[in-house]
Coordinates of C-alpha atoms in Angstrom, one line a residue:
Chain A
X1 CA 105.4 81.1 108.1
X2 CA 102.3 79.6 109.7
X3 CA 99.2 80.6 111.9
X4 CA 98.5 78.1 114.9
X5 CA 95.1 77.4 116.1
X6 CA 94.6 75.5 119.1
X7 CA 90.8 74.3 120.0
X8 CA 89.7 73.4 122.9
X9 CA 92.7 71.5 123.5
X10 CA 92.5 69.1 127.3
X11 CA 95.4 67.3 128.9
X12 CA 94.4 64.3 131.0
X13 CA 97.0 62.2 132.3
X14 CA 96.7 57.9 132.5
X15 CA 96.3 59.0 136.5
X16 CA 93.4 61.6 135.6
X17 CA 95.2 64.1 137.1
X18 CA 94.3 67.2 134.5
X19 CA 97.1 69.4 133.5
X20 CA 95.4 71.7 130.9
X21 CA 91.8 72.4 130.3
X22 CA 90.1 74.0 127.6
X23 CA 92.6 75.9 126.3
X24 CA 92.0 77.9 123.1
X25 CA 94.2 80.7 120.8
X26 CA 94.2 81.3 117.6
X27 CA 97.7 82.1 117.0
X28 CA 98.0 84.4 113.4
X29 CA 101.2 84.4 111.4
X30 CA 103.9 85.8 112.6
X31 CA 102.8 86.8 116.1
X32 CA 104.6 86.1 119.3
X33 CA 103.0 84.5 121.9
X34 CA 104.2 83.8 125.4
X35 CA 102.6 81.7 128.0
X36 CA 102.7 82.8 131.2
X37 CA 102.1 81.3 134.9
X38 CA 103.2 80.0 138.3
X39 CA 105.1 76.9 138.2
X40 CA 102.7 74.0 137.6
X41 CA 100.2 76.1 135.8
X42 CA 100.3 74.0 132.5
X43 CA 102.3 76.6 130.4
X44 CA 105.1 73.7 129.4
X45 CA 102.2 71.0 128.9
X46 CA 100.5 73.5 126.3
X47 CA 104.1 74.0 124.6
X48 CA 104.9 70.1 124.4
X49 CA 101.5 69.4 123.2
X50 CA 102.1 71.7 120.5
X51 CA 105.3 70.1 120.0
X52 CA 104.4 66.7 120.1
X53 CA 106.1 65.4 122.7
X54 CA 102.8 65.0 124.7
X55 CA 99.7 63.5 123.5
X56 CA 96.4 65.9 122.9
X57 CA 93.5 64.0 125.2
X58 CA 90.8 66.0 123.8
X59 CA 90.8 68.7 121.2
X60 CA 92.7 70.1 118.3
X61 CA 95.5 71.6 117.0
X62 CA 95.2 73.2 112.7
X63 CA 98.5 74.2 111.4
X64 CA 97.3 76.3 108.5
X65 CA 94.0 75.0 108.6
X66 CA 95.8 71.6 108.6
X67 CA 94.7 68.9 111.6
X68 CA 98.0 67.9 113.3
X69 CA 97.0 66.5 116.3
X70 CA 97.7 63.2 116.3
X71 CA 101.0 63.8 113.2
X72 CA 104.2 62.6 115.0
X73 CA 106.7 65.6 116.5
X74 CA 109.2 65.2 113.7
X75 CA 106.7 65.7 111.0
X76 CA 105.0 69.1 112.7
X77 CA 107.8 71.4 111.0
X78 CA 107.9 72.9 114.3
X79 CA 111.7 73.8 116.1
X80 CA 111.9 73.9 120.1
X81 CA 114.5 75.6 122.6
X82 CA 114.8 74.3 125.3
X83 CA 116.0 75.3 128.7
X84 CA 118.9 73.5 129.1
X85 CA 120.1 74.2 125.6
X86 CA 120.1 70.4 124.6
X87 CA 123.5 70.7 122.8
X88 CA 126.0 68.1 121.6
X89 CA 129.0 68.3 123.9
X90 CA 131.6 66.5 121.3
X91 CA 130.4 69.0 118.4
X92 CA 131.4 72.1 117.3
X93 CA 129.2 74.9 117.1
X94 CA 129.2 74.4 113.3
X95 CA 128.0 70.7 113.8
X96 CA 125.8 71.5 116.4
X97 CA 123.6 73.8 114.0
X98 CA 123.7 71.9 111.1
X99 CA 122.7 68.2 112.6
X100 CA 119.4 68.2 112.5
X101 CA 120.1 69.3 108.5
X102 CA 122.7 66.3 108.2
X103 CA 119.9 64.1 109.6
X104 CA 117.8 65.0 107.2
X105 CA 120.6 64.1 104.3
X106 CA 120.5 67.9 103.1
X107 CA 123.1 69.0 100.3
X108 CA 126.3 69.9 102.5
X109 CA 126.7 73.2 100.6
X110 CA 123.1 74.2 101.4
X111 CA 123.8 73.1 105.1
X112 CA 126.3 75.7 104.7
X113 CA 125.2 78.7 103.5
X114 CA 122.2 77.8 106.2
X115 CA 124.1 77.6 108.7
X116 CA 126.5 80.6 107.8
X117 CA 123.2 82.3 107.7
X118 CA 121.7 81.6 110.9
X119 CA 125.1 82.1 112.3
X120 CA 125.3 85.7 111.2
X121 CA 122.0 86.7 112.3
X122 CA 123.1 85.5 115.8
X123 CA 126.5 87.0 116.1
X124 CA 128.1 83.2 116.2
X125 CA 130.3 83.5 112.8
X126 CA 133.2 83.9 115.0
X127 CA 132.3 80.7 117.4
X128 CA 131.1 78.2 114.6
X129 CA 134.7 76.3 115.8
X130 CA 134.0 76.0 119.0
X131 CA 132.9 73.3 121.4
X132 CA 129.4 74.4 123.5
X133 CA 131.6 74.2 126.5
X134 CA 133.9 77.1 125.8
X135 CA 130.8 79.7 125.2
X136 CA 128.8 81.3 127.3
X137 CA 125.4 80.6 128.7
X138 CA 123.8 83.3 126.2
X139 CA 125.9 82.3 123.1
X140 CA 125.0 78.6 124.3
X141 CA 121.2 79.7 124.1
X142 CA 121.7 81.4 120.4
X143 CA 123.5 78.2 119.3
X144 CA 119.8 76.3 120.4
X145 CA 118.3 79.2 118.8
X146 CA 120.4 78.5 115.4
X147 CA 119.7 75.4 115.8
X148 CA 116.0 76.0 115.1
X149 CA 116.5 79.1 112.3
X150 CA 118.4 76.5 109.9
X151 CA 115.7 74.5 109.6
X152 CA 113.3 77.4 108.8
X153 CA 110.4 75.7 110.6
X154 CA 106.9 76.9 110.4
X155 CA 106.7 77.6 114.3
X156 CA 109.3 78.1 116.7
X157 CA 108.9 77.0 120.6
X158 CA 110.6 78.3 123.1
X159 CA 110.6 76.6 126.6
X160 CA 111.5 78.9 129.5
X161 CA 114.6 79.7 126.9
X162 CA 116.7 82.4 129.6
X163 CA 115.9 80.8 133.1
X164 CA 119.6 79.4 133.0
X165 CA 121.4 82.5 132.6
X166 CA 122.4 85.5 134.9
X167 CA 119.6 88.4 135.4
X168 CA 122.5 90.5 133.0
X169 CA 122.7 87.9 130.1
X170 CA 119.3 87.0 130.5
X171 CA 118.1 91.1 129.5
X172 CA 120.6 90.9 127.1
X173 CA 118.9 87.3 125.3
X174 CA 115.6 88.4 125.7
X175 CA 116.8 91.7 123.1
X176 CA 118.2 89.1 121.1
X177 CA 114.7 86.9 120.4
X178 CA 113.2 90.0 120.4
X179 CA 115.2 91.1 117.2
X180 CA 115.0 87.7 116.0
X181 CA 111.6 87.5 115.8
X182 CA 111.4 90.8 114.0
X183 CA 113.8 90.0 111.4
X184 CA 112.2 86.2 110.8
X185 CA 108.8 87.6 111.8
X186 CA 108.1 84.1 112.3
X187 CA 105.0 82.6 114.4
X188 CA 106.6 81.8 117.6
X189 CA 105.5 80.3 121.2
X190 CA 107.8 81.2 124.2
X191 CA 106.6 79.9 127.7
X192 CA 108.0 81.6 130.6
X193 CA 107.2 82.1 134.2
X194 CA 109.1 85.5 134.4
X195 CA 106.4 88.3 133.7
X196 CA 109.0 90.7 132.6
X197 CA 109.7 88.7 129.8
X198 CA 105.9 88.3 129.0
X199 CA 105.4 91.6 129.0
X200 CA 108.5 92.6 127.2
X201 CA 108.7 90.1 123.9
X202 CA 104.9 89.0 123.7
X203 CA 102.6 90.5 121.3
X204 CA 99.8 88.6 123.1
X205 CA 100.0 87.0 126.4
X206 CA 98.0 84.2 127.5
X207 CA 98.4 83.7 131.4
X208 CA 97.8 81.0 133.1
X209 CA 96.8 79.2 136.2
X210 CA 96.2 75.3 137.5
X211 CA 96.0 74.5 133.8
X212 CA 93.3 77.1 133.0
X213 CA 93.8 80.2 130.8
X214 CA 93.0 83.2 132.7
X215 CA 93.6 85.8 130.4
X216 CA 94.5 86.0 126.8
X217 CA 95.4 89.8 125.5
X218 CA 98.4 92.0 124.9
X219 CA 100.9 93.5 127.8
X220 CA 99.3 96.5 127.9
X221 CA 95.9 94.7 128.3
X222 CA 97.1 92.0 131.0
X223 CA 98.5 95.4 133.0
X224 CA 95.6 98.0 132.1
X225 CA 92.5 96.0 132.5
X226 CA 93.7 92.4 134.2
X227 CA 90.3 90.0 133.7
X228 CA 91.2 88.9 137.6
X229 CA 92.5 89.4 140.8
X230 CA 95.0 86.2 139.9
X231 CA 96.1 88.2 136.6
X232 CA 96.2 91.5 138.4
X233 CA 98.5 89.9 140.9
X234 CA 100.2 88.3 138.6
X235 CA 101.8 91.1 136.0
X236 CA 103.6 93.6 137.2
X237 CA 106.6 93.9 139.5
X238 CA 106.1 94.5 142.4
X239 CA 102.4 92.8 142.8
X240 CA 99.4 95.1 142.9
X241 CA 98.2 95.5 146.9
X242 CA 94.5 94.1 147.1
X243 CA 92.0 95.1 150.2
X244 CA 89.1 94.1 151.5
X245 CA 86.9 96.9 151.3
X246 CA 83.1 97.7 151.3
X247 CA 81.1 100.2 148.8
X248 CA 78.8 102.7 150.4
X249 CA 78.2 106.1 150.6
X250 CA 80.2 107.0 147.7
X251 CA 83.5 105.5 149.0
X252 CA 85.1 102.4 149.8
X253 CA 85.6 101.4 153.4
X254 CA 88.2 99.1 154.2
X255 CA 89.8 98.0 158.4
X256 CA 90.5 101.4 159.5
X257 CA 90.7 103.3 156.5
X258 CA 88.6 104.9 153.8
X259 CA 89.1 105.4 150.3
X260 CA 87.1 108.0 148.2
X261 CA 85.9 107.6 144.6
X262 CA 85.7 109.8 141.5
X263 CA 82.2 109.8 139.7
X264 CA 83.4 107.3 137.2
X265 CA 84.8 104.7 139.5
X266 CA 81.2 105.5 141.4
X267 CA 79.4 104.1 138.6
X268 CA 81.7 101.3 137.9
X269 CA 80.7 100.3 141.7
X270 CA 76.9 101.4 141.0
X271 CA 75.6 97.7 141.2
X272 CA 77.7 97.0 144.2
X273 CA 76.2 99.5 147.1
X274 CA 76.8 97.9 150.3
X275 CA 78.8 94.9 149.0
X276 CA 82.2 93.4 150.0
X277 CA 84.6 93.7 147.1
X278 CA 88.3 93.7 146.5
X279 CA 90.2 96.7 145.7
X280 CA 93.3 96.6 143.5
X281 CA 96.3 99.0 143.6
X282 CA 98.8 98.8 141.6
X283 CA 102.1 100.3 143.7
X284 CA 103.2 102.6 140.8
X285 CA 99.6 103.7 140.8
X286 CA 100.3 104.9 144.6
X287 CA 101.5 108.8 144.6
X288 CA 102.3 111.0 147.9
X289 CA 98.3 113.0 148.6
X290 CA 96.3 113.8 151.1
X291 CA 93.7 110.8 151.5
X292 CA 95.6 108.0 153.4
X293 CA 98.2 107.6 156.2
X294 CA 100.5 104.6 156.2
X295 CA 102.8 104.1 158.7
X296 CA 106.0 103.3 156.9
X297 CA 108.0 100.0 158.2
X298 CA 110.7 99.6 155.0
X299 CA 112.0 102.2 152.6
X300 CA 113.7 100.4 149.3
X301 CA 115.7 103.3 147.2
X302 CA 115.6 101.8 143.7
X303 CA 117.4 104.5 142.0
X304 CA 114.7 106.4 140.1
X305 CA 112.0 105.2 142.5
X306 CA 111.5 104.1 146.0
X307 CA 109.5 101.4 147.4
X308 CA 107.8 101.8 150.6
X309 CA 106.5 99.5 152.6
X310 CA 104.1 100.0 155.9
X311 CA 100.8 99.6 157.3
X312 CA 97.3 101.6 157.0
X313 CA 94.2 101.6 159.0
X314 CA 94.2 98.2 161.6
X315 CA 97.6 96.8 160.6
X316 CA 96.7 96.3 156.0
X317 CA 99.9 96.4 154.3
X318 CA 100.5 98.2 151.3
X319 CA 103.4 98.9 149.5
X320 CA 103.7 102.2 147.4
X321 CA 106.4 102.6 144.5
X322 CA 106.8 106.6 144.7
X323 CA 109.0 108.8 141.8
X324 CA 112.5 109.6 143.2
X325 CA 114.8 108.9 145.6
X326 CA 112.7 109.1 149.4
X327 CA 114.6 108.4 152.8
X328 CA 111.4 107.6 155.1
X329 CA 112.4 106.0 158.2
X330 CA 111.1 102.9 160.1
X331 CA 107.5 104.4 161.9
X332 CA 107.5 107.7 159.6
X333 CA 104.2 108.4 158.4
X334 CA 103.1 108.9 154.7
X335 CA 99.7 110.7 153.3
X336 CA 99.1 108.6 149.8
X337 CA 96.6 108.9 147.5
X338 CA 95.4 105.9 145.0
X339 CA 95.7 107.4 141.6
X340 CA 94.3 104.2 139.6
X341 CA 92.1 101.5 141.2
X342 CA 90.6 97.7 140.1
X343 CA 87.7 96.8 141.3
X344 CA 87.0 92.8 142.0
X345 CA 84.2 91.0 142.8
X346 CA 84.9 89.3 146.1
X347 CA 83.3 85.5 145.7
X348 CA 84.2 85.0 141.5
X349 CA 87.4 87.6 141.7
X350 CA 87.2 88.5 138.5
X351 CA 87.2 92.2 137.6
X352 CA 84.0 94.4 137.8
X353 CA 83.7 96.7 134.5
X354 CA 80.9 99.6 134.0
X355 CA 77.3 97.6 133.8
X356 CA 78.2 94.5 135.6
X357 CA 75.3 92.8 137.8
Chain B
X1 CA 129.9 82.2 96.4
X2 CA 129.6 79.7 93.4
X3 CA 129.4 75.9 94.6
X4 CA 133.3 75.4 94.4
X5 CA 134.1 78.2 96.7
X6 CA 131.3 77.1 99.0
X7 CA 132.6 73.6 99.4
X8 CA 135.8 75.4 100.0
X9 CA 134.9 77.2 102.6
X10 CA 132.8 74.4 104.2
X11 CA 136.3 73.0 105.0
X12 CA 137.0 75.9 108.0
X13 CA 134.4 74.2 109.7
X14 CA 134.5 70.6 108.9
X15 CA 136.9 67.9 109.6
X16 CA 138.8 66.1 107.2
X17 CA 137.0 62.7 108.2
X18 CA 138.3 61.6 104.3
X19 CA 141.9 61.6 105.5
X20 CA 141.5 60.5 109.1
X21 CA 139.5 57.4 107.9
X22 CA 142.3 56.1 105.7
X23 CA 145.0 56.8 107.9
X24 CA 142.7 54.6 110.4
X25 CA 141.9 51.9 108.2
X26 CA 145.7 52.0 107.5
X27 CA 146.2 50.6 111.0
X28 CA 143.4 48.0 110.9
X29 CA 145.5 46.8 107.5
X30 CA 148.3 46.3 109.9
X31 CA 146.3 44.7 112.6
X32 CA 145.8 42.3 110.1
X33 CA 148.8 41.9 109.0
X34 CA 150.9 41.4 112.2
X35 CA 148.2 39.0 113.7
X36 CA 148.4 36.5 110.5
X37 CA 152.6 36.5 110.9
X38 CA 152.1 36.1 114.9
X39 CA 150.2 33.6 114.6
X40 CA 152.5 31.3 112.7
X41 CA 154.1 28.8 115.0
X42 CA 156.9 28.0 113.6
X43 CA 160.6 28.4 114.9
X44 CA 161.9 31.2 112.0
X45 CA 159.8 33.9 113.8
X46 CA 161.3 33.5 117.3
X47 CA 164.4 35.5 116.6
X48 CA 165.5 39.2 117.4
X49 CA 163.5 40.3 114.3
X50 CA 160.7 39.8 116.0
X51 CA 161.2 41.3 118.5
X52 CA 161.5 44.7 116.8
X53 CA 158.7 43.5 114.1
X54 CA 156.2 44.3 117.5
X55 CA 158.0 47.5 118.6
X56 CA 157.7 49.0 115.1
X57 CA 153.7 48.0 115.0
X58 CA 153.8 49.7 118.2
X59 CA 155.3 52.6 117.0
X60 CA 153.3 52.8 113.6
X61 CA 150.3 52.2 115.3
X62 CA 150.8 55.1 117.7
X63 CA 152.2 57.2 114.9
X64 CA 149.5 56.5 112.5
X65 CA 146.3 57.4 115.2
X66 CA 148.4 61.1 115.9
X67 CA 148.5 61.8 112.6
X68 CA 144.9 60.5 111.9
X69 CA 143.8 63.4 113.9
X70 CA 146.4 65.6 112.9
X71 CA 144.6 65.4 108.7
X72 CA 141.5 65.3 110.5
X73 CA 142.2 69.5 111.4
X74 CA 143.8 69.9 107.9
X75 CA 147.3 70.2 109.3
X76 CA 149.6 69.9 106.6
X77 CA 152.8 68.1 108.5
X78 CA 150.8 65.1 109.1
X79 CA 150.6 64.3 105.5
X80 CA 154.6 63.9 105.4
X81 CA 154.5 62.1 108.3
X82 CA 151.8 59.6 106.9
X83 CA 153.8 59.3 103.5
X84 CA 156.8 58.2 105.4
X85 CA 154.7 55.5 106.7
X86 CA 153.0 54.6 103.5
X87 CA 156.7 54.0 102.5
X88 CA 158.1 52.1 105.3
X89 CA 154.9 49.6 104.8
X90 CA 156.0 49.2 101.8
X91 CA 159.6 48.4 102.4
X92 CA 158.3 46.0 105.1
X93 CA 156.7 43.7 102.4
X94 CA 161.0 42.8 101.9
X95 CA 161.7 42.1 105.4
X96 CA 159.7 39.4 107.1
X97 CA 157.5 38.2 104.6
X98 CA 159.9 37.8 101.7
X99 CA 162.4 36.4 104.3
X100 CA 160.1 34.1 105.9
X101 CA 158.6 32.8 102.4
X102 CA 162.5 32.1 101.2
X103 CA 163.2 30.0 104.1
X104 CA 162.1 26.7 104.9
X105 CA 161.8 25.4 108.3
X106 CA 161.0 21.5 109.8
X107 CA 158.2 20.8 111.3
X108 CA 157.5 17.3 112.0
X109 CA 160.5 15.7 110.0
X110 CA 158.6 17.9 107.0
X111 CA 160.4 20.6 105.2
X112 CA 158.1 23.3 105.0
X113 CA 158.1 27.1 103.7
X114 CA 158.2 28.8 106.6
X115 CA 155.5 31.4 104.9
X116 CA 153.3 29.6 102.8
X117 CA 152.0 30.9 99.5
X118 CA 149.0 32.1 100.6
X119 CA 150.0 33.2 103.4
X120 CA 152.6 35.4 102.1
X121 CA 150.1 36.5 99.4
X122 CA 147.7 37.9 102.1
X123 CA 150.1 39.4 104.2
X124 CA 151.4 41.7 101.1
X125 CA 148.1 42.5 100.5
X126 CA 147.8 43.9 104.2
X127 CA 151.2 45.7 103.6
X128 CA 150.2 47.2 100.5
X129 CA 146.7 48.2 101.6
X130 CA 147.8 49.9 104.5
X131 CA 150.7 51.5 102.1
X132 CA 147.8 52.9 99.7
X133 CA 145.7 53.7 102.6
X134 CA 148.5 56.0 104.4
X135 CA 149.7 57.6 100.7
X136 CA 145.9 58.2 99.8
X137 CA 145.6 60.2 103.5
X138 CA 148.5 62.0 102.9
X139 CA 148.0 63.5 99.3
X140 CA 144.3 63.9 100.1
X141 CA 145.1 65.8 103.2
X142 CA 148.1 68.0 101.4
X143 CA 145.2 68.9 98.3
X144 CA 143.0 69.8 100.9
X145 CA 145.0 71.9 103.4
X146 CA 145.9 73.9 100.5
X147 CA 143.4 74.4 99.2
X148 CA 141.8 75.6 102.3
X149 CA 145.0 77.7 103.1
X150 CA 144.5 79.9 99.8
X151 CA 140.5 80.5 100.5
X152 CA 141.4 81.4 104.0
X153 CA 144.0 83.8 102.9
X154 CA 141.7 85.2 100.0
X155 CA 138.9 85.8 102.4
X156 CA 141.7 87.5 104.6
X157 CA 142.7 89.6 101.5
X158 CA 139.1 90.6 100.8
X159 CA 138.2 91.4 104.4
X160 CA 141.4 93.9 104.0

């Protein structure tokens, strides 16, 4: 397979608008990254640059050390799914998989035993007769997918892949490109806006935001330590709560209510006495305690936990996700504690860690 | 797999385009046949032979596309069916063309043939064209559906 590196790679477009800036990854063999972002962020752009379906205004792109920047898409050895499955209507499943090797004037036996291959490893064996329109969305998805295997490309691209399919087929895909990419262990790039996914196929996540890179690292470290309040607010489901609050005394002060601080979280805060900063709480990091009342207006029972949502100090919303299966009632109050916190600076946003300022 | 069985079992998922190709280039041969008789204005056409000469290009035409795409999905039947025509091309080449090149006609106070030489040359080469066309489809098509019958019923036998 192939590692990726992508250096300080700019799109500029003939009307100046800029779509990406700076963005740079060094993408080793065999990993899986997935870019990550609001709609508009530059996610696709990066992915189609790589591609070659858009031109690279500044920077470059090495495949295995190799400058490709300006080598034309079909020459990249690269393979990209796209959302709307691109398919051939009039062709069966067979011919579907094996044009791009048919184009290419392969040996029709080797097309075969390709093709039979990729088929296996996608459960299609049994659909190769078919026409695209009598499958599925998901088997529609893993014919694209085949599509790409057969022609063993160094990278595969996947562009917001399971955004057509039903929240059930969708899980279901995202297991199947997960396995996939074990068993190839091939370098691949998957855009996405969905977190979930992110978090769930990525090795690495780069996320992203008005065509800046906010944060390269894995799940865990996009979750556990988010670079700023856009990342924080960006992974996990539902967002993390964010307050206005002021450091002094030992404790944070927000509108109406107080927060207190363990010695460590003290000396995170030690350069930040008397300032304004923004506190982060994620709402699994929320737990039923002694230290705040919140005054609950909506109580979501999600099975194994419940979501509540109301109101501390002057009228700051905050929205706990508490273990089990609770029944509080619209005006009940609640006494929650904040278990984990994030600390952000208020003008730049970005996180404050142990010895900043 | 060796290479023979591979190419054998390319054929459940590929069409025969070999067979369906013939059979269609069988009915541009008639095309071509039919428009250089039609063509001919002279009285010996205008009879009730005629008549049914365009009905049976109808009919062979019609026949000939169904069964195109019936070889096209390996379906035996069609090869008969496209034999039968091979045939009947054949046994054309006796009806109008040898008539019409027997028979002289006048045109302009000048005996003529009524199908020249070169005429009738050409039009048998049409015929027999479309004949060799429609018996190649037929015995290509009857090789390869069974051969593809007896992989798909040894790959049946092994997966039992």
């Amino acid at each position: 397979m192939a590692e990726l590196s992508l250096h300080h790679i700019d799109k500029i477009y003939d009307n100046n608008v800029q779509a990406v800036y700076d963005f740079n990854i060094d993408i080793r063999d065999g990993e899986l990254i997935v870019l990550v972002g609001p709609s508009g962020c530059g996610k696709s752009t990066t992915l189609r640059m790589v591609a070659g379906l858009e031109d690279i205004s500044n920077g470059n792109l090495l495949l295995d050390g190799r400058d490709i920047t300006r080598v034309p898409a079909k020459d990249r050895d690269m393979a990209m799914v796209f959302q709307n499955y691109a398919l051939y209507g009039h062709m069966t499943i067979y011919e579907n998989m094996a044009f791009s090797l048919v184009l290419r004037k392969e040996d029709p036996n080797v097309i075969h035993k390709k093709v039979l291959a990729a088929a296996d490893i996608l459960g299609l064996t049994t659909q190769l007769n078919k026409k695209p329109s009598q499958l599925s969305g998901g088997q529609r998805q893993r014919v694209a997918m085949g599509r790409s295997i057969v022609r063993n490309p160094k990278v595969f691209l996947f562009d917001e892949p399971l955004s057509n399919l039903d929240a059930k087929l969708r899980g279901a895909t995202r297991r199947e490109i997960l396995l996939l990419h074990k068993r190839l262990n091939a370098t691949m790039m998957y855009v996405t806006h969905d977190q979930t996914e992110a978090l769930t196929l990525a090795d690495r996540i780069v996320c992203m935001s008005m065509g800046h890179v906010q944060q390269i690292g894995t799940p865990l470290e996009l979750y556990d330590s988010p670079n700023n309040t856009f990342v924080a607010g960006f992974i996990g489901l539902p967002p993390m709560n964010f307050f206005d609050v002021t450091f002094e005394n030992g404790s944070l002060h927000g509108k109406g209510f107080e927060v207190p601080l363990n010695d460590e979280e003290k000396s995170i805060l030690a350069n930040y006495n008397r300032k304004a900063i923004t506190l982060g709480v994620r709402p699994e990091d929320i737990v039923e305690g002694k230290d705040l009342t919140v005054k609950v207006f909506s109580n979501e029972n999600l099975g194994m936990n419940t979501l509540v949502h109301g109101h501390m100090g002057d009228n700051i919303r905050v929205t706990a996700k508490l273990r089990g299966w609770a029944n509080y009632k619209n005006g009940d109050s609640v006494k929650l504690d904040f278990k984990r916190k994030h600390f952000f600076d208020k003008e730049t946003t970005n996180a404050i860690r142990k010895g900043d300022r | 797999m060796n290479e023979q069985s591979v190419k054998l079992d390319r054929m459940r998922f590929t069409k025969n385009t070999q067979s369906s190709r013939l059979a269609l280039l069988a009915i541009v041969f008639d095309v071509f046949y039919f428009v250089s008789i039609y063509k001919t204005n002279v009285d010996f056409y205008y009879n009730i032979l005629m008549g049914a000469s365009i009905l049976y290009n109808l009919v062979f035409m019609l026949a000939a596309f169904l069964s195109s795409e019936g070889v096209k999905n390996y379906k035996p039947g069609f090869s008969y069916v496209l034999g039968v025509l091979g045939v009947i091309q054949i046994v054309r080449i006796f009806i109008l063309p040898v008539k019409a090149h027997a028979t002289t006609v006048t045109v302009g106070g000048t005996e003529i043939l009524a199908m020249s030489n070169g005429q009738f040359v050409r039009v048998v080469i049409y015929l027999v064209a479309s004949a060799v066309c429609l018996c190649a489809a037929a015995v290509i098509n009857m090789q390869k559906s069974r051969a593809l019958s007896a992989h798909i019923a040894g790959l049946e036998a092994q997966k039992a």
